[in-house]
Coordinates of C-alpha atoms and ligand atoms in Angstrom, one line a residue:
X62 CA -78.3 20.2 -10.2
X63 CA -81.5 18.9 -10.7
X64 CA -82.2 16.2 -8.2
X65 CA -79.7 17.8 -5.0
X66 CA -77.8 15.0 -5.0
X67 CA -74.6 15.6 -3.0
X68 CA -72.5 12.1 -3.7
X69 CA -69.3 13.7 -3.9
X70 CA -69.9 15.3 -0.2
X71 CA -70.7 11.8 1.5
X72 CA -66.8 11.1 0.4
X73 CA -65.6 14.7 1.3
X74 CA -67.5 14.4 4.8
X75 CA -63.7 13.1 7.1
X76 CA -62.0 15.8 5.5
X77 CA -64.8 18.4 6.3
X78 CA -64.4 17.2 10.4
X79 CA -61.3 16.9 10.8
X80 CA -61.2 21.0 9.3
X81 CA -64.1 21.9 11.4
X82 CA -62.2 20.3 14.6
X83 CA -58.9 21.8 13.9
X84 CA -60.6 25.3 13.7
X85 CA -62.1 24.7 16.5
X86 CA -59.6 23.6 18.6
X87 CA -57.5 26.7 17.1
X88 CA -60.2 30.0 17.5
X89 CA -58.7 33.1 17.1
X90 CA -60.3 36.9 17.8
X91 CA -61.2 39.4 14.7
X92 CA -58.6 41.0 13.0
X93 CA -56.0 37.9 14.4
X94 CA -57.1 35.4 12.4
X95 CA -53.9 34.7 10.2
X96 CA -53.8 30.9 10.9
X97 CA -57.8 30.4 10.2
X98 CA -57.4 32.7 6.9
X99 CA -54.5 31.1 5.9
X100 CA -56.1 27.7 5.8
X101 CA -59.1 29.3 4.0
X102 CA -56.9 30.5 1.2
X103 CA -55.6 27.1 0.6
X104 CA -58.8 25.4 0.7
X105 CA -59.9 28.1 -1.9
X106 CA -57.3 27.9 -4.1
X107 CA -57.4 24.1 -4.1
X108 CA -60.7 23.9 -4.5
X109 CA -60.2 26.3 -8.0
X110 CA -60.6 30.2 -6.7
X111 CA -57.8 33.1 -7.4
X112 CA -57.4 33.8 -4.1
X113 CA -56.3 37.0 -2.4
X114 CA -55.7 37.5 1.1
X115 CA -55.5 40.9 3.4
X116 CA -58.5 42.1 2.2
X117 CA -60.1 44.3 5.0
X118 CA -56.7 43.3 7.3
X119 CA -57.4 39.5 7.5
X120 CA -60.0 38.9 5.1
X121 CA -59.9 36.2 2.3
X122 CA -61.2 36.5 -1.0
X123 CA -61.6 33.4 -3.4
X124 CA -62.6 34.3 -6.9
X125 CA -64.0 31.1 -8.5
X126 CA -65.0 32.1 -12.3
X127 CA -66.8 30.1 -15.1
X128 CA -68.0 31.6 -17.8
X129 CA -70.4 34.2 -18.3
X130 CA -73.0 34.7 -15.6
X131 CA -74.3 36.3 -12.4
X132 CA -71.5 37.0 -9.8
X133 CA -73.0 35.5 -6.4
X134 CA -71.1 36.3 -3.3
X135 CA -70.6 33.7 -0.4
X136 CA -70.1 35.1 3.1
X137 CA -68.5 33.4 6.5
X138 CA -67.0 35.4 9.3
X139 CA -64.4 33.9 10.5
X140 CA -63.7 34.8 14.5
X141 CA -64.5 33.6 17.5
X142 CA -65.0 35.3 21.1
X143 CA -63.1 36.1 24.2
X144 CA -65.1 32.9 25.9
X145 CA -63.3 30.2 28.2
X146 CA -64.8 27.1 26.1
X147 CA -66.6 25.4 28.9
X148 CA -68.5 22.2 26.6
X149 CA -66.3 19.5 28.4
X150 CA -65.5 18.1 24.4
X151 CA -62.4 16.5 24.1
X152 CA -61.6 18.8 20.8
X153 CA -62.5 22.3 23.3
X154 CA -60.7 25.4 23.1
X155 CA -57.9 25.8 25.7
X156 CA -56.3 28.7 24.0
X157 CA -55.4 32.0 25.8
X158 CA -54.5 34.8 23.8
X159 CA -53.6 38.4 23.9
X160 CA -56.0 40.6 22.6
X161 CA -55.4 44.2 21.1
X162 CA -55.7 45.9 24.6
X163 CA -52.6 43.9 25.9
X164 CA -55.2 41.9 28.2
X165 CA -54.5 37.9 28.3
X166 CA -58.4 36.4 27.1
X167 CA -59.4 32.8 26.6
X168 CA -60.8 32.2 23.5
X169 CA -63.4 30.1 21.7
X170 CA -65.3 29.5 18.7
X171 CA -68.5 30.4 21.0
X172 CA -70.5 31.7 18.1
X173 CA -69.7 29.0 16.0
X174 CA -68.0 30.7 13.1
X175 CA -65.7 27.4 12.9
X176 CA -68.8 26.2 11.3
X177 CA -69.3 28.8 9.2
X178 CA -65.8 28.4 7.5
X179 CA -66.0 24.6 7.4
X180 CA -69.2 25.3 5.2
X181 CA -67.7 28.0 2.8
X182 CA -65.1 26.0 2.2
X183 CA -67.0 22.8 1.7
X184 CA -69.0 24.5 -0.9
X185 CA -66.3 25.8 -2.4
X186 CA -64.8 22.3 -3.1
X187 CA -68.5 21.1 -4.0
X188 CA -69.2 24.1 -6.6
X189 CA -65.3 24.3 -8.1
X190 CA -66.1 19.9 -9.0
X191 CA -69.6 21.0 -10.3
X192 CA -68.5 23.5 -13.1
X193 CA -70.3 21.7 -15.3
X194 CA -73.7 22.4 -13.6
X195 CA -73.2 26.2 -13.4
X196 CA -72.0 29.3 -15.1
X197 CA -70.9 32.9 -13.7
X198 CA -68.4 34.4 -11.0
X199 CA -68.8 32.8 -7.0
X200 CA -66.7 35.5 -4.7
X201 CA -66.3 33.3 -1.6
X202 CA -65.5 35.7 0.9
X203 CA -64.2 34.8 4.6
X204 CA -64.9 37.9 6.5
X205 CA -62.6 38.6 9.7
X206 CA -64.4 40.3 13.4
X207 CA -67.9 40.0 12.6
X208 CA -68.1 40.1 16.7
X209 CA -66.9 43.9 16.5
X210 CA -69.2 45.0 14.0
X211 CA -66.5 46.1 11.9
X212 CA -65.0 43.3 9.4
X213 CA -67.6 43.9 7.1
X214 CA -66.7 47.4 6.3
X215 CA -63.0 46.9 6.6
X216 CA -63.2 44.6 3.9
X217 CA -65.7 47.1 2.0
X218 CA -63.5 49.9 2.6
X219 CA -60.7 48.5 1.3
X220 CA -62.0 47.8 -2.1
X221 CA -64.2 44.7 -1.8
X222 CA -66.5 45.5 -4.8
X223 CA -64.1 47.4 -6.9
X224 CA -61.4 44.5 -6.6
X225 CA -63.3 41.5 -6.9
X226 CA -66.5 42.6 -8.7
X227 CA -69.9 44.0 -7.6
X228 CA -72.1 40.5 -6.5
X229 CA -75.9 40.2 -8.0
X230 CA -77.1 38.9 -4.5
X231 CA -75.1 38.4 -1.1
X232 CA -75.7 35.4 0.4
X233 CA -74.6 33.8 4.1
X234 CA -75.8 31.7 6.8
X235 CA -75.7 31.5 10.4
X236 CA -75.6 28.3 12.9
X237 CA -78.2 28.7 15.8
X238 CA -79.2 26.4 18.8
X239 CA -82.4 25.1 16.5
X240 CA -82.8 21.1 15.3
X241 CA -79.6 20.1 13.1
X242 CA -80.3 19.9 9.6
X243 CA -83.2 22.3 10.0
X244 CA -83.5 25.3 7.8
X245 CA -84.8 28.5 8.9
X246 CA -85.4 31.2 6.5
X247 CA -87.5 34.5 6.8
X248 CA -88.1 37.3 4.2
X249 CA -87.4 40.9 5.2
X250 CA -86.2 42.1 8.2
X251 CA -84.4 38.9 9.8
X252 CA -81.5 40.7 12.7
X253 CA -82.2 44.4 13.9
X254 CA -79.3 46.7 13.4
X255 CA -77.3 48.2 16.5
X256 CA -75.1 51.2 17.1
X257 CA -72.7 51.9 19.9
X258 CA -72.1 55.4 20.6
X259 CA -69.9 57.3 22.7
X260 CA -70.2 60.8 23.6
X261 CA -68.2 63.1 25.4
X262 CA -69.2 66.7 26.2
X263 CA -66.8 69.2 27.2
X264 CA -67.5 71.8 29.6
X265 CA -65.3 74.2 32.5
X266 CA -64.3 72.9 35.1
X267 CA -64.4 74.9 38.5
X268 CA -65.0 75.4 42.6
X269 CA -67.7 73.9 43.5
X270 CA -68.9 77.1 45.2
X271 CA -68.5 79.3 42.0
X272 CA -70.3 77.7 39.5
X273 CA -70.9 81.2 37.8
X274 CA -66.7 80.5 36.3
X275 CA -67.1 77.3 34.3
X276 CA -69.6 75.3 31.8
X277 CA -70.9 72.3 34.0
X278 CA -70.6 69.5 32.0
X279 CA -72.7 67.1 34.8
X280 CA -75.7 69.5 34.0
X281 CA -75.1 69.5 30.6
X282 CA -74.6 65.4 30.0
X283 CA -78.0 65.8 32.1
X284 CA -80.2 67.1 30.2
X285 CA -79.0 65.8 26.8
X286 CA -79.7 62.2 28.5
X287 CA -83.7 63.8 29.0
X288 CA -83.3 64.6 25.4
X289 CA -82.4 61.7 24.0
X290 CA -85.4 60.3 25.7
X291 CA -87.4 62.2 23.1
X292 CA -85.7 60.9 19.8
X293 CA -88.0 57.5 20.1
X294 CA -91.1 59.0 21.4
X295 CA -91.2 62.1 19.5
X296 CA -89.4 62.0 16.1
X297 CA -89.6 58.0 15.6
X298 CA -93.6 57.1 13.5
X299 CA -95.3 55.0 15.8
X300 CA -95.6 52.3 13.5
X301 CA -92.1 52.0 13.3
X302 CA -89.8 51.2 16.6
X303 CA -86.0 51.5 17.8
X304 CA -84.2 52.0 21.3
X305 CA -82.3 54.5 23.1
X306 CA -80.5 53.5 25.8
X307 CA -77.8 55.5 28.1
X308 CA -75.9 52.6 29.7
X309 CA -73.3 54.7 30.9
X310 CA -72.7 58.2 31.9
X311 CA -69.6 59.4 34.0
X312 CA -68.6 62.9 35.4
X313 CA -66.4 64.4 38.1
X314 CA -65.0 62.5 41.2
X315 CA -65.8 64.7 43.9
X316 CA -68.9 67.2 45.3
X317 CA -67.3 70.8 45.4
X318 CA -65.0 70.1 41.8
X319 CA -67.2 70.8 38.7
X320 CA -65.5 68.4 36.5
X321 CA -63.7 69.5 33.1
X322 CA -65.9 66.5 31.0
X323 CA -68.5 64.1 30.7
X324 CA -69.2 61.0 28.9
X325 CA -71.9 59.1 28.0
X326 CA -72.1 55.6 26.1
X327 CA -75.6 54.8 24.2
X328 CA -76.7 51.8 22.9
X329 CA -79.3 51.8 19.6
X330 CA -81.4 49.4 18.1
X331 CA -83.4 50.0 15.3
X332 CA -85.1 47.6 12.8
X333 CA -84.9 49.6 9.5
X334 CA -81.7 51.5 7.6
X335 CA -83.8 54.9 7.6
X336 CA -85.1 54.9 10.8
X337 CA -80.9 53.8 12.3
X338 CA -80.1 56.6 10.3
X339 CA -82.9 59.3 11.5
X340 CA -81.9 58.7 15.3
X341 CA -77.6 58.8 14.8
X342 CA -78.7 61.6 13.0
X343 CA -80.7 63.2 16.2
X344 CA -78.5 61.7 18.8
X345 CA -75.8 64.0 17.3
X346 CA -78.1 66.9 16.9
X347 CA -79.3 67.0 20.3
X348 CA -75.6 66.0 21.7
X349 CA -74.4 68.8 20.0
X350 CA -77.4 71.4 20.4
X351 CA -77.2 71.0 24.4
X352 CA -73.8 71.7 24.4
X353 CA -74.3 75.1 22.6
X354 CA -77.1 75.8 25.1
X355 CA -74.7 75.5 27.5
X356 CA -72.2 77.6 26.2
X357 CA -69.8 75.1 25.9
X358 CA -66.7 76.3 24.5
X359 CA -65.8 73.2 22.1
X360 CA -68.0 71.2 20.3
X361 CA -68.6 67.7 22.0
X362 CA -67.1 64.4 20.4
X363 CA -69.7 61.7 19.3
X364 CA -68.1 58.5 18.0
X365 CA -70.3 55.2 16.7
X366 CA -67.9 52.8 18.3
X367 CA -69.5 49.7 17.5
X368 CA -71.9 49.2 14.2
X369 CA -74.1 46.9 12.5
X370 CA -76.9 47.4 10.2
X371 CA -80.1 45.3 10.0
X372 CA -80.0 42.0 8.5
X373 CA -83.0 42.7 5.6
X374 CA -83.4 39.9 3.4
X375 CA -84.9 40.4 -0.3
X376 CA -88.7 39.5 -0.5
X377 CA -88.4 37.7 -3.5
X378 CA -85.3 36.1 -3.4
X379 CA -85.8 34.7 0.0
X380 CA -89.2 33.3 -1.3
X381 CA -87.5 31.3 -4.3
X382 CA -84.5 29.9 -2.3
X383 CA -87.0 28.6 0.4
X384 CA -89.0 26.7 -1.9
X385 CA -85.8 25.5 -3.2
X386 CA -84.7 24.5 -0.4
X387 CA -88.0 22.4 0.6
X388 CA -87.6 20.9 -2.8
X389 CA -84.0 19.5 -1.5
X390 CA -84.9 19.0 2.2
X391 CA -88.4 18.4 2.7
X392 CA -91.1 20.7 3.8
X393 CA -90.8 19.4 7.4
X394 CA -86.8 20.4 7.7
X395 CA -87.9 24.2 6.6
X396 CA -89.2 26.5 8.4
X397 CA -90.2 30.3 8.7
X398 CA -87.9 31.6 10.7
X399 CA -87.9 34.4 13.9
X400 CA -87.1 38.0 13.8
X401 CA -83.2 37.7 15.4
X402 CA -82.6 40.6 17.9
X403 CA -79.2 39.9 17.8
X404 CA -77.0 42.0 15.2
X405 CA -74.9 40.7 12.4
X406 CA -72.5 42.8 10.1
X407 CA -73.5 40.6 7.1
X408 CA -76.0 43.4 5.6
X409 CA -73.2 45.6 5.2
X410 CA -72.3 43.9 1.9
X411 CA -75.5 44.5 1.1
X412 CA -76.4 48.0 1.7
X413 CA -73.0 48.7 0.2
X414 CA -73.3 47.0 -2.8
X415 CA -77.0 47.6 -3.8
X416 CA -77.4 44.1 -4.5
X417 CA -80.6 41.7 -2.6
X418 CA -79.2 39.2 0.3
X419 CA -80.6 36.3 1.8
X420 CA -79.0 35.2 5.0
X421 CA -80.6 32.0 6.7
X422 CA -80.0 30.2 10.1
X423 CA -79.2 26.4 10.1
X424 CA -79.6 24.6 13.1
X425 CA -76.8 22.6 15.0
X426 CA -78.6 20.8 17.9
X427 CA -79.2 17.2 18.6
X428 CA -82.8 17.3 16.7
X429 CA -83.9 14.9 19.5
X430 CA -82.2 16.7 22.2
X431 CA -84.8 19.9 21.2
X432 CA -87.9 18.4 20.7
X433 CA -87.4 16.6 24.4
X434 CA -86.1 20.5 25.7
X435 CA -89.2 21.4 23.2
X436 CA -91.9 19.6 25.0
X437 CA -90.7 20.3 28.4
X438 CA -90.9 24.2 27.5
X439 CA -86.9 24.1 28.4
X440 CA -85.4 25.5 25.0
X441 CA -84.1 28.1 27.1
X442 CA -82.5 26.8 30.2
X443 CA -81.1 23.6 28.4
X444 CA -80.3 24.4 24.9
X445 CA -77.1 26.7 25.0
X446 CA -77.2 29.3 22.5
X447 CA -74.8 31.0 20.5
X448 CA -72.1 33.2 22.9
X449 CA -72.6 30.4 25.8
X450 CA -69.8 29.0 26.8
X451 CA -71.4 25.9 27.0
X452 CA -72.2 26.4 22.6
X453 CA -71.3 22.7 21.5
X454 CA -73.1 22.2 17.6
X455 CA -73.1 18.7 16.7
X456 CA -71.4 17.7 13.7
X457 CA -73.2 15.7 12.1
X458 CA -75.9 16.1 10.0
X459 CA -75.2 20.2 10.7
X460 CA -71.7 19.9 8.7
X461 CA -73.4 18.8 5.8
X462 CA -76.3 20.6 6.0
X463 CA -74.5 24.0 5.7
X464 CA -72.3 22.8 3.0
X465 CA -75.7 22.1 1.1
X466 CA -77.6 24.9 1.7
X467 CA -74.4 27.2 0.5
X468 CA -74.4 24.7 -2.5
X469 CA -78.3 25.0 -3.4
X470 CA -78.1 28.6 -3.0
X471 CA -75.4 29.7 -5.0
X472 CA -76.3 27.0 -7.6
X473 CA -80.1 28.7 -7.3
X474 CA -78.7 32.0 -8.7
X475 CA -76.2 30.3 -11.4
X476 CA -78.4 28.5 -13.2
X477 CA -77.9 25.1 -11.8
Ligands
ZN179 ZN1 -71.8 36.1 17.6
ZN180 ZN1 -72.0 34.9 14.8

């Protein structure tokens, strides 16, 4: 593709709306997204891909081969959030839906992962008419509950790379509340990586009066909070930076009962897959050490509920695909984008596969609408972001923007 001409997508363009409204009007949460999938593997398979589904519970793999070549992979997540929808669109979410705790949750496409399927499968229909201009393996994959950190490794776990192939370079893209049709893109570090934990320490429970019979766990969860304190500030280099936070810790129920248990529930940030890995690896050290030091009898429990690793795109191949994509969109619809301190799963594929990624954000707000918020210093207040309830993209040119950039990039690393 020499002159990113996109013709054929001008004529594809109803299709791709009425798909994007559909999902929209039909979100579903991760790991319950049978009807979304479903419509994905048909799309794929129409569009040319073997297509496999339950991959990871409700993932979707689409293998679309031709010839010999690099294998590229193509990422979208696929779920939305328990939101009530509140953009006052005539095609909003009204659903209700019971999630996996048996609670009734409303539920909308608040993150705009609609988008994100629209645009796989867009490209998919693009690049299976373009065999002509391109030569290799494309593994579209439509990943299920990004928004619980997990769908990435599910789909990992069971057999992503060994089934389908191992990719040469990962590549996905995220909708943001920037100009629509805007590009952002930023070598290295792009979305910082986060860790739930949850602790519990087990002590002795006992009178109040006789603390000399029983382990206390309230002293015990106390000082390892202190501890943790010192994971940052003494083993992390200055140069380098992550958090520790102890947003929860619960004991006992009453002042003369020394309680059986105590939890704790952490939440970590940390910009760089050594530096996650140094303070899990401390926060279960110290866990564990100040329960021996109070003689605990059993060893305390310490479960990473809730994972994502950083977002870290390649150097290099986040340098070519920009200029590429100036080349396509103009220098003025391209930009250098922020560090994200939001969390994405998407590096997973990445870190698991050995192979460089590239993950961009394309914007899907009234370009117009954001320079005015823009110049009145309002971005914030007026321009709802991605989680709002109030997170309304508009279609057009963001639909075909995403469709594009998924088109250039793949083509980028195929020879096109
Ligand atoms: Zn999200
Ligand atoms: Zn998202």
């Amino acid at each position: 593709m020499a002159s990113g001409s996109f013709s054929e997508l001008d004529a594809a363009l109803p299709e791709l709306e009425r798909r994007y409204l559909d999902l929209h009007r039909h979100p579903e949460l991760g790991f319950a997204e049978h009807r979304t999938a479903d419509i994905g593997a048909r799309a794929l398979r129409a569009a040319g891909c073997e297509v496999t589904t339950g991959v990871g519970r409700t993932g979707v793999v689409g293998v679309l081969r031709n010839g010999d070549g690099p294998t590229v992979l193509l990422r979208a997540d696929m779920d939305a959030l328990p939101v009530r929808e509140q953009t006052g669109l005539d095609y909003a979410s009204t659903q209700v839906v019971t999630d996996e705790s048996g609670e009734q949750v409303p539920v909308a496409h608040a993150c705009g992962h609609d988008m994100h399927v629209t645009w796989l499968l867009g490209a998919a229909e693009v690049l299976g008419g373009r065999r002509e201009n391109w030569a290799g393996t494309i593994l579209f994959v439509l990943q299920p509950a990004e928004e619980r950190g997990s769908g990435a490794r599910t789909m990992i776990e069971d057999g992503l790379f060994d089934r389908f192939g191992t990719p040469d370079v990962v590549l996905g893209q995220h909708i943001g509340p920037m100009p629509a049709g805007h590009v952002f893109t930023r070598p290295g570090l792009t979305m910082s990586a986060s860790d739930t934990v949850h602790v519990r320490m087990f002590g002795r429970g006992g009178h109040g009066s006789r603390p000399e019979t029983t382990v206390d766990p309230v002293v015990m969860a106390a000082a390892t909070v202190l501890r943790l304190q010192t994971i940052v500030s003494r083993e992390v280099a200055a140069t380098d930076s992550a958090v520790v936070t102890v947003g929860a810790l619960n004991a006992g129920s009453k002042a003369n009962v020394i309680p059986d248990e105590a939890e704790l529930q952490l939440s970590i940030r940390s910009f760089t897959e050594p530096v996650r890995q140094r303070v899990l690896d401390a926060v279960r050290r110290v866990v564990r050490a100040e329960a021996n030091a109070a003689g605990a009898a059993r060893d305390p429990e310490v479960t990473v509920v809730e994972s994502y690793a950083p977002t870290v795109n390649d150097e290099a191949a986040t340098e070519s695909l920009s200029t590429r994509f100036r080349e396509v969109f103009g220098e003025q619809r391209v930009h250098p984008g922020p560090i994200v301190t939001g969390s994405e799963d998407f590096g997973e594929f990445s870190v698991a596969s050995g192979a460089p990624s590239v993950f961009w954000f394309v914007g899907g707000t009234d370009e117009q609408r954001f320079v005015t918020a823009s110049e009145a210093g309002t971005v914030d207040q007026d321009i709802p972001s991605n989680h709002s309830p109030q997170f309304a993209p508009d279609l057009h040119p963001t639909l075909s923007a995403g469709v594009k950039t998924l088109v250039i990039a793949a083509l980028h690393h195929l020879g096109g």
